Coordinates of C-alpha atoms in Angstrom, one line a residue:
X29 CA -3.3 -16.8 9.8
X30 CA -3.6 -13.1 10.5
X31 CA -5.3 -10.7 8.1
X32 CA -2.8 -8.0 9.2
X33 CA 0.2 -9.2 11.2
X34 CA 1.1 -6.5 13.7
X35 CA 2.7 -9.0 16.1
X36 CA 5.6 -9.8 13.8
X37 CA 6.1 -6.1 13.1
X38 CA 6.3 -5.4 16.9
X39 CA 8.8 -8.2 17.4
X40 CA 11.0 -6.6 14.8
X41 CA 10.7 -3.2 16.3
X42 CA 10.3 -4.1 20.0
X43 CA 13.5 -2.3 21.2
X44 CA 12.7 0.9 19.3
X45 CA 9.0 1.0 20.2
X46 CA 9.6 0.2 23.9
X47 CA 12.4 2.7 24.1
X48 CA 10.3 5.5 22.6
X49 CA 7.4 4.7 24.9
X50 CA 9.7 4.7 27.9
X51 CA 11.1 8.2 26.9
X52 CA 7.5 9.6 27.1
X53 CA 6.9 7.9 30.4
X54 CA 10.1 9.4 31.7
X55 CA 9.4 13.0 30.7
X56 CA 5.6 12.8 31.3
X57 CA 4.5 15.2 28.6
X58 CA 1.6 13.1 27.4
X59 CA -0.1 16.0 25.5
X60 CA 1.8 17.9 22.9
X61 CA 5.2 16.5 24.1
X62 CA 8.4 16.9 22.1
X63 CA 7.6 13.8 20.1
X64 CA 4.7 15.6 18.4
X65 CA 6.9 18.2 16.7
X66 CA 9.6 15.6 16.0
X67 CA 7.1 13.4 14.2
X68 CA 5.6 16.3 12.3
X69 CA 9.1 17.4 11.1
X70 CA 10.0 13.8 10.0
X71 CA 6.7 13.5 8.1
X72 CA 7.2 16.8 6.4
X73 CA 10.6 15.6 5.2
X74 CA 9.1 12.2 4.1
X75 CA 6.3 13.7 2.0
X76 CA 8.0 16.9 0.9
X77 CA 5.1 18.9 2.4
X78 CA 5.8 22.3 3.9
X79 CA 3.5 21.6 6.9
X80 CA 2.4 18.5 8.8
X81 CA -0.2 18.8 11.6
X82 CA -0.7 15.6 13.6
X83 CA -4.2 15.1 14.9
X84 CA -6.2 12.5 16.8
X85 CA -7.5 10.5 13.9
X86 CA -7.9 10.3 10.1
X87 CA -11.5 11.4 10.6
X88 CA -10.4 14.5 12.6
X89 CA -7.9 15.3 9.9
X90 CA -10.6 15.5 7.2
X91 CA -12.9 17.5 9.6
X92 CA -10.2 20.0 10.5
X93 CA -9.2 20.4 6.8
X94 CA -12.8 21.3 6.0
X95 CA -13.1 23.6 8.9
X96 CA -9.9 25.4 7.9
X97 CA -11.5 25.9 4.5
X98 CA -14.6 27.4 6.3
X99 CA -17.0 24.9 4.8
X100 CA -20.5 25.8 5.9
X101 CA -24.1 24.6 5.6
X102 CA -25.3 24.7 2.0
X103 CA -21.9 24.0 0.5
X104 CA -21.3 21.0 -1.7
X105 CA -18.3 18.6 -1.6
X106 CA -17.8 16.2 -4.4
X107 CA -16.6 12.8 -3.3
X108 CA -17.1 9.0 -3.8
X109 CA -19.7 6.9 -2.1
X110 CA -17.3 3.9 -2.2
X111 CA -15.2 4.6 0.8
X112 CA -15.2 4.4 4.6
X113 CA -18.0 6.4 6.2
X114 CA -15.6 9.1 7.6
X115 CA -15.1 10.7 4.2
X116 CA -18.8 11.7 4.0
X117 CA -19.4 11.9 7.7
X118 CA -17.2 15.0 8.2
X119 CA -19.0 16.8 5.3
X120 CA -22.4 16.2 6.8
X121 CA -21.3 17.1 10.3
X122 CA -20.5 20.6 9.0
X123 CA -23.9 20.9 7.4
X124 CA -22.5 20.6 3.9
X125 CA -23.8 18.1 1.3
X126 CA -21.8 15.3 -0.3
X127 CA -22.2 15.0 -4.0
X128 CA -21.6 11.5 -5.2
X129 CA -19.4 10.7 -8.2
X130 CA -19.1 7.1 -9.5
X131 CA -15.8 5.1 -9.3
X132 CA -13.7 3.5 -12.0
X133 CA -14.6 -0.2 -12.2
X134 CA -11.0 -1.4 -12.1
X135 CA -9.4 0.8 -9.5
X136 CA -12.5 1.6 -7.4
X137 CA -11.1 5.2 -7.1
X138 CA -13.3 8.2 -8.1
X139 CA -13.7 8.6 -11.8
X140 CA -12.1 12.0 -12.6
X141 CA -13.8 12.2 -15.9
X142 CA -17.2 12.5 -14.2
X143 CA -16.3 15.2 -11.7
X144 CA -16.8 18.3 -13.8
X145 CA -20.4 17.4 -14.6
X146 CA -21.1 17.3 -10.8
X147 CA -19.9 20.8 -10.2
X148 CA -22.5 23.5 -9.3
X149 CA -22.3 27.1 -8.0
X150 CA -22.4 25.6 -4.5
X151 CA -19.4 23.3 -4.9
X152 CA -16.5 24.2 -2.6
X153 CA -14.2 21.2 -2.7
X154 CA -13.4 17.8 -4.0
X155 CA -12.3 14.9 -1.8
X156 CA -10.8 12.0 -3.8
X157 CA -10.0 8.9 -1.8
X158 CA -6.8 7.0 -2.4
X159 CA -8.6 3.7 -1.9
X160 CA -6.8 0.5 -1.0
X161 CA -3.5 2.4 -1.0
X162 CA -3.4 3.9 -4.6
X163 CA -3.9 7.6 -5.3
X164 CA -6.6 8.7 -7.7
X165 CA -6.0 10.7 -10.9
X166 CA -4.8 13.7 -8.9
X167 CA -3.4 15.8 -11.8
X168 CA -6.7 15.7 -13.6
X169 CA -8.6 16.4 -10.4
X170 CA -6.4 19.3 -9.5
X171 CA -6.7 20.8 -13.0
X172 CA -10.5 20.6 -12.8
X173 CA -10.4 22.2 -9.3
X174 CA -8.2 25.0 -10.4
X175 CA -10.4 25.8 -13.3
X176 CA -13.4 26.1 -11.0
X177 CA -11.7 27.7 -7.9
X178 CA -12.2 24.6 -5.8
X179 CA -10.1 23.0 -3.0
X180 CA -8.9 19.4 -3.2
X181 CA -8.4 17.3 -0.1
X182 CA -6.8 13.9 -0.7
X183 CA -8.3 11.4 1.7
X184 CA -5.1 9.4 2.0
X185 CA -6.1 7.4 5.0
X186 CA -5.1 4.2 3.2
X187 CA -2.2 5.4 1.0
X188 CA 0.6 6.9 3.2
X189 CA 3.8 5.9 1.5
X190 CA 2.4 5.5 -2.0
X191 CA 3.5 7.7 -4.9
X192 CA 1.8 9.4 -7.8
X193 CA 4.1 10.4 -10.7
X194 CA 7.1 10.4 -8.4
X195 CA 5.4 12.5 -5.7
X196 CA 4.3 11.2 -2.3
X197 CA 0.6 10.7 -1.4
X198 CA -0.4 13.5 1.1
X199 CA 1.6 16.0 -1.0
X200 CA -0.6 15.9 -4.1
X201 CA -3.2 18.7 -3.5
X202 CA -4.2 21.6 -1.3
X203 CA -4.6 19.2 1.7
X204 CA -3.6 15.6 2.3
X205 CA -5.2 13.8 5.2
X206 CA -4.0 10.4 6.5
X207 CA -4.7 8.0 9.3
X208 CA -2.4 6.1 11.7
X209 CA -5.1 3.6 12.8
X210 CA -3.2 0.4 13.7
X211 CA -4.1 -1.4 10.5
X212 CA -2.9 1.3 8.2
X213 CA 0.4 1.1 6.3
X214 CA 1.9 3.3 8.9
X215 CA 0.0 2.8 12.1
X216 CA 0.2 3.6 15.8
X217 CA -1.3 1.6 18.6
X218 CA -4.6 3.6 18.9
X219 CA -6.0 6.5 17.0
X220 CA -4.0 9.1 15.2
X221 CA -3.7 11.0 12.0
X222 CA -2.1 13.9 10.2
X223 CA -2.9 16.8 7.9
X224 CA -0.4 18.0 5.2
X225 CA -0.4 21.2 3.2
X226 CA 1.9 23.7 1.5
X227 CA -0.3 26.7 2.3
X228 CA 0.9 28.6 5.4
X229 CA -2.4 30.2 6.2
X230 CA -4.3 26.9 6.0
X231 CA -1.6 25.2 8.1
X232 CA -2.0 27.9 10.8
X233 CA -5.8 27.5 10.8
X234 CA -5.5 23.7 11.1
X235 CA -3.1 24.0 14.1
X236 CA -5.4 26.4 15.9
X237 CA -8.5 24.3 15.2
X238 CA -6.9 21.1 16.6
X239 CA -6.5 22.9 20.0
X240 CA -10.0 24.3 20.4
X241 CA -9.4 27.2 18.0
X242 CA -6.6 28.7 20.2
X243 CA -4.2 31.2 18.6
X244 CA -2.5 31.5 22.0
X245 CA -3.4 30.1 25.5
X246 CA -7.0 31.0 26.4
X247 CA -7.4 33.1 23.2
X248 CA -9.9 31.3 21.0
X249 CA -9.8 33.1 17.7
X250 CA -11.8 30.5 15.7
X251 CA -14.2 27.5 16.4
X252 CA -12.1 24.4 17.0
X253 CA -12.1 20.8 18.4
X254 CA -10.0 18.7 20.7
X255 CA -8.0 17.1 17.9
X256 CA -4.5 16.6 19.2
X257 CA -2.5 13.3 18.6
X258 CA -1.3 11.9 21.9
X259 CA 2.5 12.0 22.5
X260 CA 2.6 8.3 23.1
X261 CA 1.1 7.6 19.7
X262 CA 3.5 10.0 18.0
X263 CA 6.4 8.1 19.8
X264 CA 5.2 4.8 18.4
X265 CA 4.9 6.2 14.8
X266 CA 8.5 7.6 15.2
X267 CA 9.7 4.2 16.1
X268 CA 8.0 2.6 13.1
X269 CA 9.4 5.1 10.6
X270 CA 12.8 3.5 10.7
X271 CA 11.4 0.3 9.1
X272 CA 8.8 2.0 6.9
X273 CA 10.7 2.3 3.7
X274 CA 11.4 -1.4 3.8
X275 CA 7.8 -2.1 4.6
X276 CA 6.6 -0.1 1.6
X277 CA 9.0 -2.0 -0.6
X278 CA 7.7 -5.3 0.8
X279 CA 4.1 -4.3 0.4
X280 CA 4.7 -3.5 -3.3
X281 CA 6.6 -6.8 -3.7
X282 CA 3.8 -8.8 -1.9
X283 CA 1.2 -7.0 -4.1
X284 CA 3.0 -7.9 -7.3
X285 CA 3.3 -11.5 -6.2
X286 CA -0.5 -11.6 -5.5
X287 CA -1.2 -10.0 -8.9
X288 CA 1.0 -12.6 -10.8
X289 CA -0.6 -15.5 -8.9
X290 CA -4.1 -14.2 -9.4
X291 CA -3.6 -13.6 -13.1
X292 CA -2.4 -17.2 -13.5
X293 CA -5.6 -18.3 -11.6
X294 CA -7.8 -16.1 -13.8
X295 CA -9.1 -14.0 -10.8
X296 CA -9.5 -10.3 -11.4
X297 CA -8.0 -7.9 -8.9
X298 CA -7.8 -4.1 -8.4
X299 CA -5.7 -2.5 -11.1
X300 CA -2.7 -0.3 -10.2
X301 CA -2.0 2.5 -12.8
X302 CA 1.5 2.5 -14.2
X303 CA 2.2 6.1 -13.2
X304 CA 1.7 5.5 -9.5
X305 CA 2.3 2.9 -6.7
X306 CA 0.0 1.3 -4.2
X307 CA 0.9 0.5 -0.6
X308 CA -1.9 -2.0 -0.5
X309 CA -3.6 -1.0 2.7
X310 CA -5.9 -3.8 1.5
X311 CA -5.3 -6.2 -1.4
X312 CA -8.7 -6.6 -3.0
X313 CA -10.0 -8.9 -5.7
X314 CA -13.4 -9.3 -7.5
X315 CA -15.4 -12.5 -6.9
X316 CA -18.9 -13.7 -7.6
X317 CA -20.9 -15.5 -4.9
X318 CA -18.8 -13.6 -2.3
X319 CA -20.4 -15.0 0.8
X320 CA -19.8 -18.6 -0.3
X321 CA -16.2 -17.8 -1.2
X322 CA -15.6 -16.1 2.2
X323 CA -17.1 -19.1 3.9
X324 CA -14.9 -21.5 2.0
X325 CA -11.8 -19.5 2.8
X326 CA -12.7 -19.2 6.5
X327 CA -13.1 -23.0 6.6
X328 CA -9.6 -23.2 5.1
X329 CA -8.2 -20.9 7.9
X330 CA -7.9 -17.9 5.7
X331 CA -9.4 -14.6 6.9
X332 CA -11.0 -12.1 4.5
X333 CA -12.8 -8.8 4.7
X334 CA -15.0 -6.6 2.5
X335 CA -14.1 -2.9 2.0
X336 CA -17.0 -1.9 1.5
X337 CA -20.2 -4.0 1.3
X338 CA -22.7 -1.1 1.5
X339 CA -21.9 2.2 -0.4
X340 CA -22.4 5.3 1.7
X341 CA -25.4 6.6 -0.4
X342 CA -27.2 3.4 0.6
X343 CA -26.5 3.7 4.3
X344 CA -29.6 4.5 6.5
X345 CA -28.2 7.8 7.8
X346 CA -27.3 9.0 4.3
X347 CA -30.3 7.8 2.2
X348 CA -31.9 11.3 2.3
X349 CA -29.0 12.7 0.3
X350 CA -30.0 12.8 -3.4
X351 CA -28.0 10.9 -6.0
X352 CA -27.5 12.7 -9.3
X353 CA -26.2 9.7 -11.2
X354 CA -26.7 6.0 -11.3
X355 CA -23.5 5.1 -9.5
X356 CA -23.5 1.8 -11.4
X357 CA -19.9 0.9 -10.9
X358 CA -20.1 1.7 -7.2
X359 CA -23.0 -0.7 -6.9
X360 CA -21.3 -3.4 -8.9
X361 CA -17.9 -3.4 -7.1
X362 CA -19.5 -3.2 -3.7
X363 CA -21.2 -6.6 -4.4
X364 CA -18.0 -8.3 -5.7
X365 CA -15.0 -6.8 -3.9
X366 CA -13.2 -8.9 -1.3
X367 CA -9.9 -8.3 0.5
X368 CA -7.2 -10.9 1.2
X369 CA -4.6 -11.0 4.0
X370 CA -2.0 -8.3 3.4
X371 CA 1.1 -7.1 5.3
X372 CA 4.8 -6.6 4.7
X373 CA 5.8 -10.0 6.3
X374 CA 3.5 -12.1 4.2
X375 CA 5.6 -14.9 2.6
X376 CA 5.2 -16.4 -0.8
X377 CA 4.2 -19.8 0.4
X378 CA 1.3 -18.4 2.4
X379 CA 0.3 -16.3 -0.6
X380 CA 0.3 -19.4 -2.8
X381 CA -1.9 -21.2 -0.3
X382 CA -4.3 -18.2 -0.2
X383 CA -4.6 -17.9 -4.0
X384 CA -5.0 -21.7 -4.4
X385 CA -7.8 -21.8 -1.9
X386 CA -9.5 -18.8 -3.5
X387 CA -9.2 -20.3 -7.0
X388 CA -10.6 -23.6 -5.8
X389 CA -13.6 -21.8 -4.2
X390 CA -14.2 -19.6 -7.2
X391 CA -14.2 -22.7 -9.5
X392 CA -16.7 -24.6 -7.3
X393 CA -18.9 -21.5 -7.0
X394 CA -19.4 -21.3 -10.8
X395 CA -20.2 -25.0 -11.2

């Protein structure tokens, strides 16, 4: 059993993917070829954003967004410690300081009600993470940011395709940043990502930063990075876009089936708020005795994963950053969360097998 089944997806899209790759091989423009602008235009249309800037990874998307905002040493960025390391990594790389805010215990997204108390005169931005495929409370976060003159960057690495109150993830704040890592809901076959914004000046800054700060060839008007997305990877995402709406529908359907089966089995799972959707980049549950449960499922031929076992504020490289609150929910969920196999082609019989094995293990682990 595959945790994420990319092979079945490729079989369904083989003709389109192979054809797109061949087109790139034929024209030979491997860097900033025509597929780059074509993909950006299609992603703008999909999200409703005015600007899409493709970049080399989701991490680079966050870094370039912060650089476009001219984040500097001494600045503070409010975010969550319960996320992939990249969210905090880019803050520290620019010499700024991440300020940790605890998560909601049922969604594992940042608790918007705690953000305002974390704001200081040095705060410049808020980075909520749309964890597991579900946006955070973006309206509340945007309102707080507007009241304090702060930028909001949605870390939407796991949520491309999800909606919040009828609007697409990546078009919910000043910046939206996503990843096309192969395991993401919309993935390429390597690294890739994108930045979305409706601000013309910020979009221009991001475009220049991704090509070493160039405003025109050999004129470097700002500090930049080598952050372009390869033409071949753009071509692969273009080929996958034709199936993406169906895949989002399937992800939601698979997630709803999981929820129903797990409720019947009495196993708690991540809550999805009624005013938004999740694309379930991971489908995660809460279990006690996690290592034992994982071992039981592995013996039954069922792969699992943990996103994330060690919060960022407890990582060796980040322990020097002070915590201003207890982060009790972050600590609790990091010890109990576990992800199950999840992909658009997951059939109901396989889901029933997974949930039955999980229920059996949880029952044994409590005896």
